[in-house]
Coordinates of C-alpha atoms in Angstrom, one line a residue:
M1174 CA 116.0 82.6 139.4
A1175 CA 117.9 84.3 136.8
P1176 CA 116.8 81.2 133.9
D1177 CA 113.1 81.7 135.6
T1178 CA 112.8 85.0 135.1
C1179 CA 114.5 85.7 131.6
C1180 CA 111.9 83.5 130.9
C1181 CA 108.9 85.2 132.3
S1182 CA 109.9 88.6 130.9
A1183 CA 110.5 86.5 127.5
A1184 CA 106.9 85.6 127.2
A1185 CA 105.7 88.6 129.1
L1186 CA 107.5 90.7 125.9
R1187 CA 105.9 88.5 123.3
R1188 CA 102.0 88.4 124.8
R1189 CA 103.3 92.9 124.1
L1190 CA 105.0 92.3 121.0
P1191 CA 103.4 88.8 119.6
V1192 CA 105.0 89.2 116.0
L1193 CA 108.2 88.0 118.5
A1194 CA 106.2 84.4 118.3
W1195 CA 106.0 84.0 114.4
L1196 CA 108.6 85.9 113.1
R1197 CA 111.4 83.5 114.0
D1198 CA 109.4 80.2 111.5
Y1199 CA 109.0 82.7 108.7
S1200 CA 109.7 81.2 105.6
L1201 CA 109.6 81.9 102.4
Q1202 CA 106.6 80.1 101.1
W1203 CA 104.4 82.3 104.0
L1204 CA 106.1 85.2 102.4
R1205 CA 104.3 84.4 99.3
L1206 CA 100.9 83.7 100.6
D1207 CA 101.5 87.0 102.5
F1208 CA 102.0 89.0 99.4
I1209 CA 99.5 87.6 97.6
A1210 CA 96.8 88.3 100.2
G1211 CA 97.9 91.7 100.6
L1212 CA 98.5 92.5 97.6
S1213 CA 94.0 91.1 97.2
V1214 CA 93.5 93.0 100.3
G1215 CA 95.1 96.3 99.0
L1216 CA 93.0 96.1 95.8
T1217 CA 89.9 96.0 97.7
V1218 CA 91.3 99.5 100.5
I1219 CA 91.7 100.9 98.0
P1220 CA 88.5 101.2 96.2
Q1221 CA 86.3 101.0 99.1
A1222 CA 88.3 103.8 101.4
L1223 CA 87.3 106.4 99.0
A1224 CA 83.9 105.3 98.8
Y1225 CA 83.8 105.3 102.8
A1226 CA 85.1 108.4 102.9
E1227 CA 82.0 109.7 101.2
V1228 CA 80.0 108.0 103.7
A1229 CA 81.7 109.9 107.3
G1230 CA 81.0 113.0 105.1
L1231 CA 84.9 113.3 104.6
P1232 CA 87.0 114.1 101.5
P1233 CA 88.1 111.4 99.2
Q1234 CA 91.7 111.2 100.8
Y1235 CA 90.8 111.3 104.5
G1236 CA 89.7 107.5 103.2
L1237 CA 93.2 106.4 101.8
Y1238 CA 95.1 108.3 104.8
S1239 CA 92.8 106.0 107.4
A1240 CA 93.9 103.0 105.0
F1241 CA 97.6 102.3 106.1
M1242 CA 97.9 103.1 109.5
G1243 CA 96.4 100.0 110.6
C1244 CA 98.9 97.6 108.2
F1245 CA 102.1 98.4 110.2
V1246 CA 100.3 98.5 114.0
Y1247 CA 98.6 95.2 113.4
F1248 CA 101.8 93.7 111.7
F1249 CA 103.8 94.2 115.5
L1250 CA 100.7 94.1 118.0
G1251 CA 98.0 91.8 116.1
T1252 CA 97.3 88.1 117.3
S1253 CA 95.5 87.6 114.7
R1254 CA 97.4 86.4 111.2
D1255 CA 93.3 87.4 109.5
V1256 CA 92.4 90.9 110.3
T1257 CA 92.9 94.0 109.2
L1258 CA 92.3 97.8 110.7
G1259 CA 90.9 100.0 108.7
P1260 CA 88.4 102.3 107.2
T1261 CA 84.7 100.5 107.3
A1262 CA 80.9 101.1 106.8
I1263 CA 79.6 101.5 110.2
M1264 CA 82.6 103.4 111.5
S1265 CA 81.7 106.2 108.8
L1266 CA 78.7 106.0 109.5
L1267 CA 79.2 106.9 112.8
V1268 CA 81.9 109.6 112.0
S1269 CA 80.1 111.2 109.6
F1270 CA 77.1 111.2 112.9
Y1271 CA 79.8 112.8 115.3
T1272 CA 82.0 115.2 114.1
F1273 CA 79.8 117.3 111.2
R1274 CA 81.6 116.6 108.0
E1275 CA 85.1 118.6 109.3
P1276 CA 88.1 116.4 109.1
A1277 CA 89.5 118.4 112.2
Y1278 CA 86.9 116.8 114.4
A1279 CA 87.6 113.0 112.8
V1280 CA 90.8 113.6 113.5
L1281 CA 91.2 114.2 116.7
L1282 CA 87.6 111.7 117.2
A1283 CA 90.2 109.2 116.0
F1284 CA 93.1 110.5 119.7
L1285 CA 90.3 110.5 121.6
S1286 CA 88.9 107.0 121.0
G1287 CA 92.3 105.4 120.9
C1288 CA 93.6 106.9 124.0
I1289 CA 90.4 105.3 125.4
Q1290 CA 90.9 102.4 123.7
L1291 CA 94.4 102.0 124.9
A1292 CA 93.5 101.7 128.2
M1293 CA 90.7 100.0 128.1
G1294 CA 93.7 97.3 126.9
L1295 CA 95.6 97.9 129.8
L1296 CA 92.8 97.8 132.7
H1297 CA 92.0 94.7 131.0
L1298 CA 88.5 96.7 130.5
G1299 CA 86.9 94.3 127.6
F1300 CA 84.5 92.7 129.7
L1301 CA 82.4 96.0 129.7
L1302 CA 81.9 95.0 125.7
D1303 CA 80.1 91.6 127.1
F1304 CA 77.3 93.9 127.9
I1305 CA 76.6 95.2 124.2
S1306 CA 74.5 91.9 123.8
C1307 CA 73.8 89.9 120.2
P1308 CA 70.4 91.6 119.6
V1309 CA 71.7 95.3 120.2
I1310 CA 75.2 94.5 117.4
K1311 CA 72.5 93.1 115.0
G1312 CA 69.8 95.7 115.3
F1313 CA 72.6 98.6 114.9
T1314 CA 74.2 97.1 111.8
S1315 CA 70.8 96.3 110.2
A1316 CA 69.8 99.1 110.6
A1317 CA 73.3 100.9 109.8
S1318 CA 72.9 99.1 106.6
I1319 CA 70.0 100.7 105.6
T1320 CA 70.7 104.4 106.7
I1321 CA 74.2 103.9 104.7
G1322 CA 72.8 102.3 101.4
F1323 CA 69.6 104.9 101.0
G1324 CA 72.3 107.1 101.3
Q1325 CA 74.0 106.4 97.8
I1326 CA 70.8 105.9 96.7
K1327 CA 71.5 110.0 95.9
N1328 CA 75.1 109.4 94.3
L1329 CA 73.5 106.2 92.6
L1330 CA 71.4 108.3 90.6
G1331 CA 73.2 111.6 90.3
L1332 CA 70.8 113.5 93.1
Q1333 CA 71.9 117.0 94.5
K1334 CA 71.3 118.4 97.8
I1335 CA 70.1 115.7 99.3
P1336 CA 70.1 116.1 103.7
R1337 CA 71.6 113.5 105.1
Q1338 CA 69.4 112.8 107.9
F1339 CA 68.3 109.8 107.2
F1340 CA 64.4 110.6 107.5
L1341 CA 64.7 113.8 105.4
Q1342 CA 66.9 112.0 102.9
V1343 CA 64.0 109.6 102.1
Y1344 CA 61.8 112.3 101.8
H1345 CA 63.9 114.7 99.5
T1346 CA 65.3 111.6 97.7
F1347 CA 61.2 110.7 96.3
L1348 CA 60.6 114.7 95.9
H1349 CA 63.7 114.9 93.3
I1350 CA 63.9 111.3 92.0
G1351 CA 62.7 113.0 88.7
E1352 CA 65.8 115.4 88.3
T1353 CA 68.3 111.6 88.2
R1354 CA 71.0 111.7 85.8
V1355 CA 70.8 109.0 83.3
G1356 CA 74.4 108.8 83.0
D1357 CA 74.8 108.1 86.5
A1358 CA 71.7 105.8 86.9
V1359 CA 73.1 103.6 84.4
L1360 CA 77.0 103.6 85.2
G1361 CA 76.0 103.1 89.0
L1362 CA 73.6 100.3 88.5
A1363 CA 75.3 99.0 85.7
S1364 CA 78.8 99.1 88.5
M1365 CA 76.3 97.3 90.9
L1366 CA 74.9 94.7 88.8
L1367 CA 78.7 93.5 87.9
L1368 CA 79.8 93.8 91.2
L1369 CA 76.8 91.9 91.9
V1370 CA 78.0 88.7 89.7
L1371 CA 81.5 88.6 90.1
K1372 CA 80.7 88.4 93.8
C1373 CA 78.4 84.8 92.8
M1374 CA 81.4 84.0 90.9
R1375 CA 84.2 84.1 93.9
E1376 CA 81.6 82.9 96.0
H1377 CA 80.6 79.5 94.5
M1378 CA 84.1 78.9 92.5
P1379 CA 84.6 75.0 92.5
P1380 CA 88.4 75.1 94.9
P1381 CA 91.8 73.6 93.3
H1382 CA 92.8 70.4 93.1
P1383 CA 96.5 69.2 92.4
E1384 CA 95.2 67.2 89.8
M1385 CA 93.8 70.0 87.3
P1386 CA 95.2 70.7 84.0
F1387 CA 97.5 73.1 83.8
A1388 CA 95.1 75.5 81.7
V1389 CA 92.3 75.1 84.4
K1390 CA 94.9 75.9 86.9
F1391 CA 95.1 79.5 84.6
S1392 CA 91.8 80.0 83.8
R1393 CA 91.3 79.6 86.8
G1394 CA 93.6 82.1 88.7
L1395 CA 92.3 84.7 86.4
V1396 CA 88.8 84.2 87.1
W1397 CA 90.0 84.4 91.1
T1398 CA 92.0 87.3 90.1
V1399 CA 89.0 89.2 88.6
T1400 CA 86.6 88.6 91.0
T1401 CA 88.5 89.1 94.6
A1402 CA 89.9 92.3 93.0
R1403 CA 86.1 93.4 91.6
N1404 CA 86.2 96.9 93.6
A1405 CA 89.2 97.7 91.9
L1406 CA 88.1 96.6 88.9
V1407 CA 84.9 98.2 88.5
V1408 CA 86.0 101.4 90.1
S1409 CA 88.5 101.9 87.2
S1410 CA 87.1 100.7 84.8
A1411 CA 84.1 103.7 86.0
A1412 CA 87.6 106.0 85.6
L1413 CA 88.0 105.3 82.2
I1414 CA 84.5 105.3 80.6
A1415 CA 84.3 109.0 82.6
Y1416 CA 88.0 110.2 81.4
A1417 CA 86.9 108.8 77.7
F1418 CA 83.3 111.5 77.6
E1419 CA 85.4 114.2 80.4
V1420 CA 88.2 114.8 77.2
T1421 CA 85.2 114.7 74.1
G1422 CA 83.9 117.5 76.9
S1423 CA 80.9 115.6 77.8
H1424 CA 80.5 115.3 81.3
P1425 CA 77.6 112.9 81.7
F1426 CA 78.9 111.6 85.3
V1427 CA 78.9 113.7 88.9
L1428 CA 82.5 112.8 89.9
T1429 CA 84.9 112.4 93.3
G1430 CA 86.0 115.9 91.9
E1431 CA 90.2 117.2 92.5
I1432 CA 92.0 114.7 95.4
A1433 CA 94.7 116.4 97.8
E1434 CA 97.9 114.7 96.8
G1435 CA 100.6 113.2 97.9
L1436 CA 101.3 111.3 101.3
P1437 CA 99.4 113.4 104.5
P1438 CA 101.6 115.4 107.0
V1439 CA 103.0 113.8 109.6
R1440 CA 101.4 116.4 112.9
I1441 CA 100.2 116.0 116.2
P1442 CA 96.0 116.4 116.2
P1443 CA 94.3 119.4 115.9
F1444 CA 93.0 120.8 119.8
S1445 CA 91.0 123.2 118.8
V1446 CA 89.7 124.7 114.9
T1447 CA 89.0 128.1 113.6
T1448 CA 86.3 128.5 111.0
D1449 CA 84.8 132.0 110.5
N1450 CA 86.9 133.3 112.0
K1451 CA 86.2 132.3 115.2
T1452 CA 88.0 129.9 117.6
I1453 CA 86.6 126.8 119.0
S1454 CA 88.7 125.1 121.9
F1455 CA 89.1 121.3 122.2
S1456 CA 86.7 121.4 125.1
E1457 CA 84.3 122.7 122.9
M1458 CA 85.6 119.7 120.4
V1459 CA 84.7 116.9 122.9
Q1460 CA 81.6 118.8 123.8
D1461 CA 80.6 119.1 120.7
M1462 CA 81.4 115.1 119.8
G1463 CA 79.2 114.4 123.0
A1464 CA 78.6 110.9 123.3
G1465 CA 80.4 110.2 119.9
L1466 CA 83.5 109.8 122.6
A1467 CA 81.5 106.2 123.8
V1468 CA 80.3 105.0 121.2
V1469 CA 82.8 105.2 118.6
P1470 CA 85.5 103.4 120.4
L1471 CA 83.3 101.2 121.5
M1472 CA 81.4 100.0 118.7
G1473 CA 85.2 100.3 117.0
L1474 CA 86.3 97.7 120.0
L1475 CA 83.1 95.4 119.1
E1476 CA 83.2 95.3 115.6
S1477 CA 87.0 94.0 115.6
I1478 CA 86.8 92.0 118.4
A1479 CA 84.1 90.3 116.8
V1480 CA 86.0 90.5 113.1
A1481 CA 89.6 88.6 114.9
K1482 CA 86.9 85.9 117.6
S1483 CA 84.8 84.6 114.2
F1484 CA 87.8 83.8 112.2
A1485 CA 89.8 82.9 115.0
S1486 CA 87.1 80.5 115.7
Q1487 CA 87.0 79.2 111.9
N1488 CA 90.8 78.6 111.2
N1489 CA 91.1 77.4 114.5
Y1490 CA 93.8 79.7 116.8
R1491 CA 93.0 82.1 119.5
I1492 CA 93.6 85.4 120.0
D1493 CA 93.9 88.1 122.7
A1494 CA 91.2 90.3 123.5
N1495 CA 93.1 93.3 125.6
Q1496 CA 95.9 92.9 123.3
E1497 CA 93.6 93.3 120.2
L1498 CA 91.8 96.5 122.3
L1499 CA 95.5 97.9 122.3
A1500 CA 96.5 97.0 118.6
I1501 CA 93.2 99.1 117.9
G1502 CA 93.0 101.8 120.3
L1503 CA 97.1 102.4 119.7
T1504 CA 96.5 102.2 115.3
N1505 CA 93.8 105.1 116.3
V1506 CA 96.5 106.9 118.1
L1507 CA 98.7 106.9 115.4
G1508 CA 97.1 107.3 113.1
S1509 CA 95.3 110.4 114.0
L1510 CA 99.2 112.0 113.6
V1511 CA 98.4 111.4 109.8
S1512 CA 95.0 113.0 109.5
S1513 CA 93.1 109.3 110.0
Y1514 CA 89.7 108.9 111.4
P1515 CA 88.4 106.3 113.9
V1516 CA 89.3 102.9 112.4
T1517 CA 88.7 99.4 112.7
G1518 CA 89.0 95.9 111.9
S1519 CA 86.8 95.2 108.6
F1520 CA 85.1 91.7 108.0
G1521 CA 84.9 92.3 104.3
R1522 CA 88.3 92.4 103.5
T1523 CA 89.0 90.2 106.4
A1524 CA 87.2 87.6 104.7
V1525 CA 89.1 88.2 101.1
N1526 CA 92.6 87.6 103.6
A1527 CA 91.2 84.5 105.4
Q1528 CA 90.9 82.8 101.5
T1529 CA 93.3 84.2 100.1
G1530 CA 95.9 81.9 102.1
V1531 CA 97.7 84.9 104.4
C1532 CA 99.7 83.2 107.0
T1533 CA 100.9 85.7 109.3
P1534 CA 100.1 89.5 109.6
A1535 CA 102.5 90.0 107.7
G1536 CA 100.3 90.7 104.7
G1537 CA 99.2 93.7 106.2
L1538 CA 102.5 95.4 105.1
V1539 CA 101.8 94.5 101.5
T1540 CA 98.8 96.2 101.6
G1541 CA 100.0 99.3 103.4
V1542 CA 102.7 99.6 101.5
L1543 CA 100.3 100.2 98.1
V1544 CA 98.2 102.3 100.1
L1545 CA 100.9 104.4 100.3
L1546 CA 102.6 104.0 96.4
S1547 CA 98.5 104.7 94.9
L1548 CA 98.7 108.1 97.5
D1549 CA 102.0 109.3 96.0
Y1550 CA 101.3 108.2 92.5
L1551 CA 97.2 108.0 91.5
T1552 CA 95.6 110.6 93.6
S1553 CA 95.5 112.4 90.4
L1554 CA 93.4 109.6 88.4
F1555 CA 90.3 109.3 91.5
S1556 CA 89.9 112.0 90.9
Y1557 CA 87.6 111.0 87.5
I1558 CA 86.1 108.5 89.7
P1559 CA 82.5 108.7 89.4
K1560 CA 80.7 108.4 92.6
S1561 CA 78.2 106.6 91.4
A1562 CA 79.9 103.5 90.9
L1563 CA 81.7 104.2 94.3
A1564 CA 78.0 103.8 95.5
A1565 CA 77.6 101.3 93.6
V1566 CA 80.5 99.5 96.1
I1567 CA 79.1 100.6 99.5
I1568 CA 75.8 99.3 99.0
T1569 CA 77.0 96.0 97.8
A1570 CA 79.3 96.0 100.4
V1571 CA 76.6 97.0 103.6
A1572 CA 73.8 94.6 101.6
P1573 CA 75.1 91.8 103.7
L1574 CA 75.3 93.8 107.4
F1575 CA 71.1 92.8 107.3
D1576 CA 70.6 90.4 108.8
V1577 CA 67.4 88.5 108.0
K1578 CA 68.0 85.4 109.4
I1579 CA 68.4 86.5 112.9
F1580 CA 64.8 88.2 113.0
R1581 CA 64.0 84.0 112.2
S1582 CA 66.2 82.7 114.6
L1583 CA 65.4 84.8 117.7
W1584 CA 61.6 84.4 117.3
R1585 CA 62.0 80.4 117.3
V1586 CA 64.5 80.1 119.8
Q1587 CA 64.0 83.6 122.5
R1588 CA 61.3 86.0 121.2
L1589 CA 61.9 88.3 124.7
D1590 CA 65.3 89.2 122.7
L1591 CA 63.1 90.4 119.8
L1592 CA 62.9 93.3 121.9
P1593 CA 66.4 94.7 122.8
L1594 CA 66.8 93.6 118.9
C1595 CA 63.7 96.1 117.6
V1596 CA 64.0 99.0 119.9
T1597 CA 67.6 99.3 118.7
F1598 CA 67.0 98.9 114.7
L1599 CA 64.1 101.7 115.1
L1600 CA 65.5 104.5 117.1
S1601 CA 68.9 103.7 115.2
F1602 CA 67.6 105.3 112.3
W1603 CA 66.8 108.3 114.6
E1604 CA 69.7 108.8 116.7
I1605 CA 72.2 106.5 116.6
Q1606 CA 73.7 106.3 120.3
Y1607 CA 69.8 105.8 121.6
G1608 CA 69.4 102.8 119.6
I1609 CA 72.2 101.5 120.5
L1610 CA 71.4 103.0 124.1
A1611 CA 68.6 102.1 124.7
G1612 CA 68.6 98.5 123.0
S1613 CA 71.3 97.8 126.0
L1614 CA 69.3 99.0 128.3
V1615 CA 66.4 96.3 127.8
S1616 CA 69.5 93.7 127.3
L1617 CA 69.5 95.1 131.1
L1618 CA 66.6 95.3 132.0
I1619 CA 66.0 91.7 130.9
L1620 CA 69.3 90.1 132.1
L1621 CA 68.6 91.9 135.9
Y1622 CA 64.9 90.7 136.2
S1623 CA 66.2 86.9 135.3
V1624 CA 68.2 88.2 138.5
A1625 CA 65.7 90.2 140.6
R1626 CA 63.0 87.2 139.4
P1627 CA 65.2 83.9 138.6
K1628 CA 63.2 80.6 137.4
T1629 CA 62.4 77.6 140.1
Q1630 CA 61.8 74.5 140.4
V1631 CA 58.5 73.7 143.1
S1632 CA 58.3 70.5 143.9
E1633 CA 54.0 69.7 146.4
G1634 CA 53.6 67.6 148.8
Q1635 CA 53.5 67.5 152.8
I1636 CA 57.3 68.9 152.6
F1637 CA 57.5 72.2 150.1
V1638 CA 61.1 71.9 148.2
L1639 CA 62.0 74.8 146.2
Q1640 CA 65.0 74.9 144.0
P1641 CA 66.0 78.5 142.2
A1642 CA 67.4 77.7 138.6
S1643 CA 70.1 80.0 139.1
G1644 CA 71.9 81.5 141.1
L1645 CA 70.2 83.5 144.6
H1646 CA 71.2 87.6 145.0
F1647 CA 70.0 90.5 146.5
P1648 CA 66.6 91.5 144.2
A1649 CA 65.6 88.1 144.3
I1650 CA 65.4 87.8 148.1
D1651 CA 61.4 89.4 148.3
A1652 CA 60.2 87.4 146.0
L1653 CA 62.0 83.7 147.2
R1654 CA 60.0 84.7 150.2
E1655 CA 57.1 86.0 149.7
T1656 CA 56.8 82.3 147.3
I1657 CA 58.0 80.2 150.2
T1658 CA 55.6 81.8 152.6
N1659 CA 52.6 81.7 150.6
R1660 CA 53.3 77.7 149.3
A1661 CA 54.1 76.7 152.9
L1662 CA 53.4 78.8 155.4
E1663 CA 50.5 80.3 154.8
A1664 CA 48.5 77.1 153.4
S1665 CA 46.6 74.8 156.3
P1666 CA 48.4 73.4 157.9
P1667 CA 50.9 75.0 157.9
R1668 CA 54.1 72.8 156.2
S1669 CA 57.5 72.0 155.8
A1670 CA 60.3 73.3 153.4
V1671 CA 63.2 72.2 151.8
L1672 CA 65.8 74.9 149.8
E1673 CA 67.6 73.1 147.5
C1674 CA 70.8 75.2 146.8
T1675 CA 72.7 73.6 144.5
H1676 CA 72.9 76.0 141.7
I1677 CA 74.0 79.1 144.3
S1678 CA 77.6 79.6 144.8
S1679 CA 77.1 83.0 146.2
I1680 CA 75.3 85.3 148.5
D1681 CA 75.5 89.0 149.6
Y1682 CA 74.0 90.2 152.9
T1683 CA 70.7 90.9 152.0
V1684 CA 70.4 87.9 151.6
I1685 CA 71.3 86.5 154.3
A1686 CA 69.3 88.5 156.6
G1687 CA 66.1 87.3 154.5
L1688 CA 67.0 83.9 154.8
G1689 CA 67.6 85.2 158.5
E1690 CA 63.4 86.8 158.7
L1691 CA 62.3 83.8 156.9
L1692 CA 63.9 81.0 159.5
E1693 CA 62.4 82.9 162.5
D1694 CA 59.2 83.7 160.1
F1695 CA 58.9 79.2 160.1
Q1696 CA 60.0 79.2 163.8
K1697 CA 56.6 80.7 164.6
K1698 CA 54.8 78.6 162.9
G1699 CA 56.1 75.9 164.3
V1700 CA 57.8 74.2 161.0
A1701 CA 61.1 74.0 159.8
L1702 CA 63.4 75.9 156.8
A1703 CA 66.3 73.2 155.8
F1704 CA 68.6 73.9 153.3
V1705 CA 70.4 71.4 151.1
G1706 CA 73.6 70.7 148.3
L1707 CA 74.7 74.2 149.6
Q1708 CA 78.3 75.3 147.9
V1709 CA 81.3 75.6 150.4
P1710 CA 81.5 78.9 150.0
V1711 CA 78.0 79.4 150.8
L1712 CA 78.0 77.2 153.3
R1713 CA 81.3 79.6 155.3
T1714 CA 78.9 82.4 155.0
L1715 CA 75.7 81.3 156.4
L1716 CA 77.2 79.5 158.8
A1717 CA 79.5 82.2 159.9
A1718 CA 76.4 84.4 159.8
D1719 CA 74.8 82.4 163.1
L1720 CA 71.4 82.6 161.4
K1721 CA 68.9 80.8 164.4
G1722 CA 67.3 77.9 163.3
F1723 CA 69.7 77.5 160.6
R1724 CA 70.2 73.5 159.3
Y1725 CA 71.7 71.6 156.4
F1726 CA 71.5 68.7 155.3
T1727 CA 73.9 66.8 152.2
T1728 CA 71.1 65.3 150.1
L1729 CA 67.4 66.1 149.6
E1730 CA 66.8 62.5 150.9
E1731 CA 68.3 63.5 154.9
A1732 CA 66.7 66.6 155.0
E1733 CA 62.7 65.5 154.1
K1734 CA 63.7 62.1 156.4
F1735 CA 64.6 64.6 158.9
L1736 CA 61.1 67.0 158.2
Q1737 CA 58.7 63.9 158.7
Q1738 CA 60.3 63.6 162.1
E1739 CA 59.6 65.4 164.9
L1740 CA 62.4 67.7 165.9
G1741 CA 65.0 66.4 167.8
T1742 CA 63.8 62.6 168.0
E1743 CA 66.7 61.5 166.3
P1744 CA 70.0 61.3 167.2
N1745 CA 71.3 61.9 164.2
S1746 CA 68.7 65.3 163.5
I1747 CA 70.7 68.3 162.9
H1748 CA 70.4 70.6 165.8
E1749 CA 71.2 74.1 165.2
G1750 CA 74.5 75.3 165.3
A1751 CA 75.3 71.3 164.9
V1752 CA 77.3 70.8 162.3
P1753 CA 78.1 67.0 162.2
E1754 CA 81.9 66.3 162.0
H1755 CA 81.9 64.3 158.4
R1756 CA 79.5 67.4 157.1
S1757 CA 82.7 70.0 158.9
S1758 CA 85.3 68.9 157.3
L1759 CA 83.7 70.3 153.6
L1760 CA 84.5 73.5 155.1
K1761 CA 88.4 73.0 154.7
S1762 CA 88.1 72.1 151.1
P1763 CA 88.5 75.0 148.7
S1764 CA 85.7 73.4 146.0
G1765 CA 82.3 73.0 147.1
P1766 CA 80.6 69.2 148.7

């Protein structure tokens, strides 16, 4: 018993600390690849973090504060070798909406979101995410890409005093378009063009070949490095240009401005905040954030698990969804101690990680250290970064989130799913939570309708045969009774019927009561209702209910033969309450007949 107990404990520990599963096999080859991948992701996340802080409505340093904790936590708890946790465009948009551009609210939201995510992981509640359908997610992310992208037009053109609410933002952007700063516009558009060119080069780069000459390999490596680190390259170049103008006394660009230097202090999240000589209590802060306490953690989990599953499928390995909940939850809880706002898995940076050949989550350690070094030594230089360059980084990052193909696919495959997609997409421009809630509600109504009105296959003839194409649950029993009554009992003359139950795996009390009443209706009309293809759990339940007139058969041919004869004339007929011996044995089996 002791060795077995020890093995079980070791397996449980490896499940909770996945690092133990791969650390023992770690090699120098893995170290080299993880280092390159971590460095590549680090050069991507630093400029993105600064830019996403602008989307979140927070000072730039908060983007960097949010970019390193996930790297260290995921090293120990992550089950995907590719995923990187940190600030993302979607999460930054949600933070800006629910925290009113107040850092204290953003940090507290990270803490509370992490607690909720941890609780969901410990209670194995990840299945709740399955109720948010793909059309709802696509509708939200597509709307978010437009909201985030258009929100950066003001920085791209150097416009001032533009409201953050989307519709007001659109109106005032076009109203003040004549106030465009030429320097910001030229630099922003040039940065965006360069980013697109480098991205295109990266996507069309030929794969490496062992027989390539050294010069070709070196050139390819150089191009690969430049295109992978394109965000850092463009932002650094823009900062150098801005610095050159600043030292000559010219100010053609709107700059990021002063950034708090050094590492963030380690402290508990703010459970109250004082503004304008007034203290806002914890309960008031929670009330102010409102629906954000549900939307932010759920969307964070959705985004991260979707990224993890996508890359696990591409690279042929499995992830543990509940363990991922724990990883992201603990990241947000610990991140709040260093002034992080809520984070999640980043699709773009995870793609960089995978494409550079990362082998384990150890690549995140390199990324985390790089972010910490930039906080400690480079923050004074970040103040020269033009906002138009950061806007270019954001716009090119969020543009792929708008999924044009999903509209065409749903129109071709399942047009009804366009309804939750469009509802979510349109309402998300008004209020994010309303878009997600309304889209999820429409998806749920579509699901409930399919449960309440399951499709049926009908065979007309002397005997009426009806087969539900899916399960049979209490919302559907009235519709089923109405169909059978109209087609069998109200026919002239009334005719017997067969209910083919192959696809019914469970029934509830309401269904049993409805079937009992239906059997009585058939007896009153002098005809019979037979059941075919009952699975063992359903058969046991119906026999336990002791329904008057209940008859069941193994095959449809058997039932039709019985119903075509006068009841009780054949010795092998199955009468009320009689269960043939060769069928009663089926009740002992745990599986269906």
